[in-house]
PDB file of C-alpha atoms in Angstrom:
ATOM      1  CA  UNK A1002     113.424 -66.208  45.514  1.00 79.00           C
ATOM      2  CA  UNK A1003     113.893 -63.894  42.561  1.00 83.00           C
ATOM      3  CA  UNK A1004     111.192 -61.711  41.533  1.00 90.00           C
ATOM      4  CA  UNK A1005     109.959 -58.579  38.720  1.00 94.00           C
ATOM      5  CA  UNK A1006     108.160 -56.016  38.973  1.00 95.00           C
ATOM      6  CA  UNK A1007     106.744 -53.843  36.280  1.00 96.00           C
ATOM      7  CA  UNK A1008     104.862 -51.184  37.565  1.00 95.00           C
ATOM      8  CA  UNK A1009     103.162 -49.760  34.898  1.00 95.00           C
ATOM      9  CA  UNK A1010     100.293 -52.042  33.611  1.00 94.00           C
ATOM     10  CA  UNK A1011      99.719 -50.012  30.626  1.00 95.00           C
ATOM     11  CA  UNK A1012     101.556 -46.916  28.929  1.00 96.00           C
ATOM     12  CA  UNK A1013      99.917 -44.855  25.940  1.00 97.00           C
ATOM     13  CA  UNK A1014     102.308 -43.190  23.987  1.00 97.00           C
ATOM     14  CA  UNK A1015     102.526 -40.805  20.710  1.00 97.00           C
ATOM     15  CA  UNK A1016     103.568 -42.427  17.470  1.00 96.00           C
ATOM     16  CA  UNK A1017     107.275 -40.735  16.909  1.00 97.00           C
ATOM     17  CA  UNK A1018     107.540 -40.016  20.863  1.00 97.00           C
ATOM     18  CA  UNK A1019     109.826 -41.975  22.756  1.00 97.00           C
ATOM     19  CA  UNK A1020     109.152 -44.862  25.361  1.00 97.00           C
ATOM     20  CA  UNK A1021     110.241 -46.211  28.648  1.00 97.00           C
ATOM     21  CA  UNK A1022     109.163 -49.110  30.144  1.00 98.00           C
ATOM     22  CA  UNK A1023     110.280 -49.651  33.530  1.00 98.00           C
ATOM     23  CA  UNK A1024     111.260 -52.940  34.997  1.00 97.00           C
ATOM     24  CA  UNK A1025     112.709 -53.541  38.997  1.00 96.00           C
ATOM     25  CA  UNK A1026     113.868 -57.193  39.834  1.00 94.00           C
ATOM     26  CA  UNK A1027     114.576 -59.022  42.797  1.00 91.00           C
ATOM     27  CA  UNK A1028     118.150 -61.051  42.943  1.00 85.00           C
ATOM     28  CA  UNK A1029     120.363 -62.220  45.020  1.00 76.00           C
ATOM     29  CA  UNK A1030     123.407 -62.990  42.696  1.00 78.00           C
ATOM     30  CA  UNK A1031     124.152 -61.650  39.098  1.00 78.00           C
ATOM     31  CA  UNK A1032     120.983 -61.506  37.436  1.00 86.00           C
ATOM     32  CA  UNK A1033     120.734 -62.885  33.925  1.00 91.00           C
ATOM     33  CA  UNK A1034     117.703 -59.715  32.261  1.00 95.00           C
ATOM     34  CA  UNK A1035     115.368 -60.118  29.578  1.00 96.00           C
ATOM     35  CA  UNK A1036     112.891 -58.252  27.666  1.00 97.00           C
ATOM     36  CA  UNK A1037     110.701 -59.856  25.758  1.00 96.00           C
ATOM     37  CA  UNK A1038     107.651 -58.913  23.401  1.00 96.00           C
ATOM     38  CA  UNK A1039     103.794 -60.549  23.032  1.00 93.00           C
ATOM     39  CA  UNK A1040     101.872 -59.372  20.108  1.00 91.00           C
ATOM     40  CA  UNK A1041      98.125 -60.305  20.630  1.00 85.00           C
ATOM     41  CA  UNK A1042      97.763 -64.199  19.884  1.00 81.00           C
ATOM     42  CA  UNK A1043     100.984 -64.900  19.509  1.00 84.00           C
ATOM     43  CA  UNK A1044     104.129 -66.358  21.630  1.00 87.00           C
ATOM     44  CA  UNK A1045     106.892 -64.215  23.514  1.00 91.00           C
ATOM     45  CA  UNK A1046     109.445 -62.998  20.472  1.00 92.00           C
ATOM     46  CA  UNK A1047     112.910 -62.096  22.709  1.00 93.00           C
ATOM     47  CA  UNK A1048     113.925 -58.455  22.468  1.00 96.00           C
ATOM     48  CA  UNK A1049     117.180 -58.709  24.490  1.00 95.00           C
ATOM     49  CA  UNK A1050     118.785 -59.860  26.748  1.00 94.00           C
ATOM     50  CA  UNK A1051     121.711 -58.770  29.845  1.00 93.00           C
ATOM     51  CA  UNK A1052     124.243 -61.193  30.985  1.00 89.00           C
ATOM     52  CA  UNK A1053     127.208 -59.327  31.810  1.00 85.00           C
ATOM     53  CA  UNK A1054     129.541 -56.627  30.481  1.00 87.00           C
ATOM     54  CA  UNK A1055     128.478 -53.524  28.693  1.00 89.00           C
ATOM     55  CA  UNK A1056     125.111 -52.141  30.946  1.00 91.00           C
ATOM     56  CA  UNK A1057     123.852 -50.683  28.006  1.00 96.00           C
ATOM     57  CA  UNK A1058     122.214 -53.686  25.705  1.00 96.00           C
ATOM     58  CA  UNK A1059     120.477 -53.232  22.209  1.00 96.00           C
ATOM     59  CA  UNK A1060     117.839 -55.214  20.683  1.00 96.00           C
ATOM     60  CA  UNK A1061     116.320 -55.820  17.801  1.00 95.00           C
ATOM     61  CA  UNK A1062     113.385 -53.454  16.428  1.00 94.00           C
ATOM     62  CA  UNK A1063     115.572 -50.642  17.935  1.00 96.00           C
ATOM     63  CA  UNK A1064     115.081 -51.269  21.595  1.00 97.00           C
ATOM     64  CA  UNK A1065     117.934 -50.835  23.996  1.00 97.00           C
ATOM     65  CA  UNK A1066     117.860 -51.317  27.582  1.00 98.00           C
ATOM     66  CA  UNK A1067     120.137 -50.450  30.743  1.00 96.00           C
ATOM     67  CA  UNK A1068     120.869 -52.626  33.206  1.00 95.00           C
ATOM     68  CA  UNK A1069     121.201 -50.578  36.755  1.00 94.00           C
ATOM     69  CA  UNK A1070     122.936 -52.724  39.585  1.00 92.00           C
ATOM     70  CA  UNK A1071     122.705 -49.646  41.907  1.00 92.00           C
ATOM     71  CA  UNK A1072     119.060 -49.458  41.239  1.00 94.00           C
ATOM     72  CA  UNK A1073     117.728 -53.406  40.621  1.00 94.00           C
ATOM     73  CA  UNK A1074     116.509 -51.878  37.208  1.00 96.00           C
ATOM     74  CA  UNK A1075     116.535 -53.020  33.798  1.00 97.00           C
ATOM     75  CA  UNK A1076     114.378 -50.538  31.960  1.00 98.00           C
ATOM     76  CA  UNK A1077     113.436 -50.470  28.261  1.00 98.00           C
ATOM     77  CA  UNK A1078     114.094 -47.945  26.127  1.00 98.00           C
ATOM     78  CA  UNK A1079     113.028 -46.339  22.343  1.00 98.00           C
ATOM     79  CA  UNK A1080     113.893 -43.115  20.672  1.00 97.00           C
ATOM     80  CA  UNK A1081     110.735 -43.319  18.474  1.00 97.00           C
ATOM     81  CA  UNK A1082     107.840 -45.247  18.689  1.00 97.00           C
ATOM     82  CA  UNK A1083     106.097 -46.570  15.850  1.00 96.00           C
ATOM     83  CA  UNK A1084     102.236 -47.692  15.656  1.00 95.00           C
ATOM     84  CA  UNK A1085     103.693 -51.607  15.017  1.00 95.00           C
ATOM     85  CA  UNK A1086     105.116 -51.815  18.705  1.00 96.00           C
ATOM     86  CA  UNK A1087     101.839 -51.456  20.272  1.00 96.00           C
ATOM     87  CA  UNK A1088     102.404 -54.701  22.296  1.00 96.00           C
ATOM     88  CA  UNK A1089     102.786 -56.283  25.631  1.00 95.00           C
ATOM     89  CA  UNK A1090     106.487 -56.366  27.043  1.00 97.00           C
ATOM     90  CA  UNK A1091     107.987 -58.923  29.845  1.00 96.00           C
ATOM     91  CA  UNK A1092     110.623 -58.126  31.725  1.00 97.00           C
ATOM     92  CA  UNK A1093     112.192 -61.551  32.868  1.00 95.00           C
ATOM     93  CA  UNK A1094     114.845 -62.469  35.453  1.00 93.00           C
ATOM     94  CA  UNK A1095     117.183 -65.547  35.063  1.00 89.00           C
ATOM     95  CA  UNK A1096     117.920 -67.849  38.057  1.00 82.00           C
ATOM     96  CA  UNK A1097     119.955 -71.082  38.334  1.00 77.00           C
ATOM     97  CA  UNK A1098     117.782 -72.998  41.108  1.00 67.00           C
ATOM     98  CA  UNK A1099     117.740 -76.859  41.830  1.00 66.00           C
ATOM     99  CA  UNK A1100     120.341 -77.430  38.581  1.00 68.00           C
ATOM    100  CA  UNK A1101     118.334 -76.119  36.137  1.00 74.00           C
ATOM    101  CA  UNK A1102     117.213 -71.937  34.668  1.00 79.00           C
ATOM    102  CA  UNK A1103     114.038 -70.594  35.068  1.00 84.00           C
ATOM    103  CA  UNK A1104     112.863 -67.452  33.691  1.00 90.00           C
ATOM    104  CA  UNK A1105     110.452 -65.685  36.229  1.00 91.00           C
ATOM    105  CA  UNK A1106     108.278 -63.058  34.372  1.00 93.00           C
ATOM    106  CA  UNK A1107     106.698 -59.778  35.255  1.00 94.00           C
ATOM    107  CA  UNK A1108     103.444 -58.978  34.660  1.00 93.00           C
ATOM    108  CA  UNK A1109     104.042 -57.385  31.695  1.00 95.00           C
ATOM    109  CA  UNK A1110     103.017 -53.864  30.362  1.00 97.00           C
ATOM    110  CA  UNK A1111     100.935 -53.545  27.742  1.00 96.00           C
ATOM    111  CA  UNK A1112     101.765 -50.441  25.488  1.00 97.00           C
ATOM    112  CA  UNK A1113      99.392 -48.632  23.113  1.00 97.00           C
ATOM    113  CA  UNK A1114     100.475 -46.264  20.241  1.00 96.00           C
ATOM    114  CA  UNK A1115      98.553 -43.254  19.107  1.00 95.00           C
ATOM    115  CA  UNK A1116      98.131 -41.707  16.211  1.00 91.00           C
TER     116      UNK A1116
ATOM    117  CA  UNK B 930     114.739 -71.332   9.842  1.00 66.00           C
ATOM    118  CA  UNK B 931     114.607 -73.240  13.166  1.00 64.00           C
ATOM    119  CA  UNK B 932     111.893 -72.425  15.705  1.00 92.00           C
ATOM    120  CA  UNK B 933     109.310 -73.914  17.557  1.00 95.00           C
ATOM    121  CA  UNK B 934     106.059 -75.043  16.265  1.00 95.00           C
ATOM    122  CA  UNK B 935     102.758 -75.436  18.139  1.00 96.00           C
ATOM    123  CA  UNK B 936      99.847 -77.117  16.699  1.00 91.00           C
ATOM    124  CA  UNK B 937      96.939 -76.464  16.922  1.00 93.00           C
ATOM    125  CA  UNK B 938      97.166 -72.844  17.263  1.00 93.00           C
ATOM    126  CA  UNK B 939      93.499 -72.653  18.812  1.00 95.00           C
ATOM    127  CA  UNK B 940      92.081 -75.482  20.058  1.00 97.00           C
ATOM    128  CA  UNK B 941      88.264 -75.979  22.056  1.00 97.00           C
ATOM    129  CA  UNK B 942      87.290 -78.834  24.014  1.00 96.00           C
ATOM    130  CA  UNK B 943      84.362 -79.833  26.131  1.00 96.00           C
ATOM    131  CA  UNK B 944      84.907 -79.449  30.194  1.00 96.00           C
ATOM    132  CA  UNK B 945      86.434 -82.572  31.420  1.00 96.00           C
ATOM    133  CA  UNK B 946      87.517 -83.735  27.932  1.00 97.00           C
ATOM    134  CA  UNK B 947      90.652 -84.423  27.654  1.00 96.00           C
ATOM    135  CA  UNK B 948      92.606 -82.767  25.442  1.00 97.00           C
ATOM    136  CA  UNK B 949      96.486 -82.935  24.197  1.00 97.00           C
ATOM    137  CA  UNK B 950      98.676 -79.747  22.742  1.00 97.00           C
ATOM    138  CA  UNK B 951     101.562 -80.340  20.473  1.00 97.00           C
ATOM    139  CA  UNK B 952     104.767 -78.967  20.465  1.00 97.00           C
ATOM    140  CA  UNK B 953     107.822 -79.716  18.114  1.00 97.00           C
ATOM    141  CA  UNK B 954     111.135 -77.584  17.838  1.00 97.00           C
ATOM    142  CA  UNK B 955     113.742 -78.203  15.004  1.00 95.00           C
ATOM    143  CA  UNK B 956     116.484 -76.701  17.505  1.00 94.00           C
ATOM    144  CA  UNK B 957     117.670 -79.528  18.900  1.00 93.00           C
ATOM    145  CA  UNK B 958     117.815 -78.168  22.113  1.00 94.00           C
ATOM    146  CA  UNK B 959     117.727 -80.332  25.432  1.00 93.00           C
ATOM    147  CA  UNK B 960     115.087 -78.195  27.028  1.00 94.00           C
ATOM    148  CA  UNK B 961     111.734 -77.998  26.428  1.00 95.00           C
ATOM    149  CA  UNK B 962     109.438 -75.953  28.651  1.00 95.00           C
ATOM    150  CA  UNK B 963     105.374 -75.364  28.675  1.00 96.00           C
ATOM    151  CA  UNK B 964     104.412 -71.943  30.282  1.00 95.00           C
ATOM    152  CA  UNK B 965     100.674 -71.374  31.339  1.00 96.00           C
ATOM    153  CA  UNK B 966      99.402 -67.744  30.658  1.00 92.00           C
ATOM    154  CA  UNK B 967      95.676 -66.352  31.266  1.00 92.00           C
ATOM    155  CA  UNK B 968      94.847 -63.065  30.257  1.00 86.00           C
ATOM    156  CA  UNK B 969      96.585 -59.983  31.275  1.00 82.00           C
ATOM    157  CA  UNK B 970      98.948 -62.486  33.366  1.00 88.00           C
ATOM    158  CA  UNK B 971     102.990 -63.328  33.165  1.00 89.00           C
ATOM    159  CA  UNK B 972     103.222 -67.137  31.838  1.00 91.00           C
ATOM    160  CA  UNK B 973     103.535 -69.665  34.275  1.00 92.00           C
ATOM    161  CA  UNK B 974     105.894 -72.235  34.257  1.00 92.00           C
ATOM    162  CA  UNK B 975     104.033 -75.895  34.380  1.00 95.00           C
ATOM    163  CA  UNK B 976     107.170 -78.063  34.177  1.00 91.00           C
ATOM    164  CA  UNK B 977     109.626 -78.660  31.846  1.00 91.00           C
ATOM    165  CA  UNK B 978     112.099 -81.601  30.298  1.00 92.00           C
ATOM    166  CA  UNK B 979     115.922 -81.813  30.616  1.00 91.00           C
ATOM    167  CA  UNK B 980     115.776 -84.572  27.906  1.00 90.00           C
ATOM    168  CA  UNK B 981     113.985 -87.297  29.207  1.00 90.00           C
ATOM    169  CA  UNK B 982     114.392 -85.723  32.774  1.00 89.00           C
ATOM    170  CA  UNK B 983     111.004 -84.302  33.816  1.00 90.00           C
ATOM    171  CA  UNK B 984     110.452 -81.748  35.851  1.00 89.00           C
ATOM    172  CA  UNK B 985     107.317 -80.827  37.691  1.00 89.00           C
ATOM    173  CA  UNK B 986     106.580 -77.211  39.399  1.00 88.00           C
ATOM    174  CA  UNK B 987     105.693 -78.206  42.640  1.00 85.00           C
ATOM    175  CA  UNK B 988     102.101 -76.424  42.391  1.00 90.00           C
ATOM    176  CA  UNK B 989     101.325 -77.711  38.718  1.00 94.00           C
ATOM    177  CA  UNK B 990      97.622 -79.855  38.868  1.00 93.00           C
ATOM    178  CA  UNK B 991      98.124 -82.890  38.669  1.00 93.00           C
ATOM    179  CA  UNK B 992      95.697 -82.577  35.747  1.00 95.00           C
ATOM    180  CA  UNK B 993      98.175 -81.537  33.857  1.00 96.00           C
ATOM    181  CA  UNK B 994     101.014 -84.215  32.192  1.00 95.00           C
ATOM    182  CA  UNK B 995     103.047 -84.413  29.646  1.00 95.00           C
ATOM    183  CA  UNK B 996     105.434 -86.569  27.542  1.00 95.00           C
ATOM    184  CA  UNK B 997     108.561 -86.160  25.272  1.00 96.00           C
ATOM    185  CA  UNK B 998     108.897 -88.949  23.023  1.00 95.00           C
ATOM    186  CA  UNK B 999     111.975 -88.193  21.369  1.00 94.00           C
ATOM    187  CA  UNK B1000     113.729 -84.430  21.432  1.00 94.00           C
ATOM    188  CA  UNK B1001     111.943 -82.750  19.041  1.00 95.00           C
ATOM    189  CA  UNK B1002     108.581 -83.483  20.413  1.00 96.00           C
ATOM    190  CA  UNK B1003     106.629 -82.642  23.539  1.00 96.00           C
ATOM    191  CA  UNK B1004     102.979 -82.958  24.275  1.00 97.00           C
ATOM    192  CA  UNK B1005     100.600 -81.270  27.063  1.00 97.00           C
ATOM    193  CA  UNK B1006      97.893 -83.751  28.154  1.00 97.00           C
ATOM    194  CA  UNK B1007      94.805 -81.934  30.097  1.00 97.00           C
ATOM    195  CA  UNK B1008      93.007 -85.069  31.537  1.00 96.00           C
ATOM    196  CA  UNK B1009      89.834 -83.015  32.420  1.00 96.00           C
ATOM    197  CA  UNK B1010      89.682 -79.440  31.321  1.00 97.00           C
ATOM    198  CA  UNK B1011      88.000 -77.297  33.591  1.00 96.00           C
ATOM    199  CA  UNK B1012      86.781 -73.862  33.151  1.00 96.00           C
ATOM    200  CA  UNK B1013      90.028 -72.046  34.778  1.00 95.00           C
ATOM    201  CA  UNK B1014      92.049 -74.209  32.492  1.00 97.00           C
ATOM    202  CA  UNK B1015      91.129 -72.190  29.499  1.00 97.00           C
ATOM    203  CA  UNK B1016      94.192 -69.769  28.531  1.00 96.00           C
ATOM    204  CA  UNK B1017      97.126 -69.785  25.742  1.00 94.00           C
ATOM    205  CA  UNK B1018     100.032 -72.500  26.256  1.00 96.00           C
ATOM    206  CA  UNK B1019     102.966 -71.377  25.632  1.00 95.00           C
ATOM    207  CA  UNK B1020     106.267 -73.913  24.957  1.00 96.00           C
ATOM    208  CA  UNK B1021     109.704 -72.873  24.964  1.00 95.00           C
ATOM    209  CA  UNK B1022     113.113 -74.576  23.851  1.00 95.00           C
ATOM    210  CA  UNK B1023     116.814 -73.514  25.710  1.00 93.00           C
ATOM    211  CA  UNK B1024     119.798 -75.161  24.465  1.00 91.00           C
ATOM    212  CA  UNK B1025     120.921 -76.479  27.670  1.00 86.00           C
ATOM    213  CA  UNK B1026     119.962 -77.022  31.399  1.00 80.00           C
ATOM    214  CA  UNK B1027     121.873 -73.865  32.203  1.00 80.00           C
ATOM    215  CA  UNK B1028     120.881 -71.579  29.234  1.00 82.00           C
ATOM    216  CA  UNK B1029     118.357 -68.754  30.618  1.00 84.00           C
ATOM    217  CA  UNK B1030     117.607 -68.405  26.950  1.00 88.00           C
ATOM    218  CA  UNK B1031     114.176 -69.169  25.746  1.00 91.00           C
ATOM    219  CA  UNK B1032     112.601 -69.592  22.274  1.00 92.00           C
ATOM    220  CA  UNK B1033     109.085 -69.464  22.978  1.00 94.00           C
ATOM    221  CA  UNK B1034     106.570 -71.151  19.920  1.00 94.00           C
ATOM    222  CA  UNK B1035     103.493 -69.188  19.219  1.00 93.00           C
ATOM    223  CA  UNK B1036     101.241 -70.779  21.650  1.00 93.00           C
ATOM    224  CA  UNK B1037      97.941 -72.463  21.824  1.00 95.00           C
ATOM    225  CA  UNK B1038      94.859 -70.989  22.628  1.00 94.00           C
ATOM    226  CA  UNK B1039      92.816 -73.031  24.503  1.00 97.00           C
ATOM    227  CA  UNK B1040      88.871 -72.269  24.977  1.00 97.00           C
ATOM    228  CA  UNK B1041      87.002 -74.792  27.118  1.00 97.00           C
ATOM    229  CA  UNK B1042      83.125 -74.596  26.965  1.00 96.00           C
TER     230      UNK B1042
END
């Protein structure tokens, strides 16, 4: 069964310093990556997304993410933070199981912005 | 724009009231999904619809239910709320059975006292 990991529950950063949020998954075929975003109270707003092709993926709000076979990693990435991302962040894995997707999440990391 | 709509966006009921969430998607995708999430937790997949094909997770309460009258619809029936059920429901739309793509609604918060 697939599985995510995100080992970092919560990450402080500087406003203007860069971010990484990291994000290991558990596949046995050609996993289908996602990153999505959870502002409080609200739904899950999809950042991007890794299918196949270019390993390197960017998002909207000026996220990218790279997609490490060698590694089972799909880490987030942002030159410079600003204090609006302060959010929490899924990683997500794609399987095809009993003919129909799932998503299976992590268990997110919250991130927090300082002044 | 098309997205996915969930009323109410906070709702409270009574333990062991029953209770129904509403979701509607002007998509027109196939798929409709309703995620479970308590605080500080990844959502949780409850079941979902393939159309009129339902499909239960096999360790979803049986508590929970739900029905899709036509494809832009889909409700969440609690039968009787108990403390643990209280978290925000999340439903989500793909365009087809194979799509790993999700559009996720804004959930519904869901206190029960």
């Amino acid at each position: 069964a697939q599985s995510v990991t995100q080992p970092d529950i919560h990450i402080t950063v500087s406003e203007g310093a860069s971010l990484e949020l990291r994000c290991n998954y558990s596949y046995g075929a050609t996993p289908y990556l996602f990153w999505y975003v959870q502002s409080p109270g609200q739904g899950l707003q999809l950042l991007l997304k890794y299918f196949s092709g270019d390993t390197l993926v960017q998002g909207i709000k000026g996220f990218e993410a790279e997609f490490k076979r060698s590694q089972s990693s799909f880490n987030l990435r942002k030159p410079s933070v600003h204090w609006s991302d302060a959010a929490e962040y899924f990683c997500a894995v794609g399987a095809l199981g009993s003919g129909y997707s799932t998503l299976t999440f992590g268990k997110g990391t919250m991130l927090l912005v300082s002044p | 724009d098309a997205m996915v709509i969930q009323n109410p966006r906070y709702q409270v009921t009574q333990f062991g009231k029953p209770v129904t969430l509403s979701c509607s998607q002007t998509l027109n995708h196939n798929v409709m999904y309703w995620y479970q999430q308590k605080s500080s937790q990844a959502p949780k997949l409850l079941f979902h619809y393939y159309d009129k094909d339902f499909n239960n997770e096999a360790d979803t309460p049986d508590n929970f239910q739900s029905r899709r009258p036509n494809t832009s619809f889909c409700f969440l029936d609690i039968r009787s709320p108990g403390l643990g059920d209280a978290a925000m429901y999340l439903c989500a739309t793909s365009a087809s059975r194979a799509s790993y793509e999700q559009y996720f609604g804004p959930g519904t918060r869901l206190t029960v006292t």
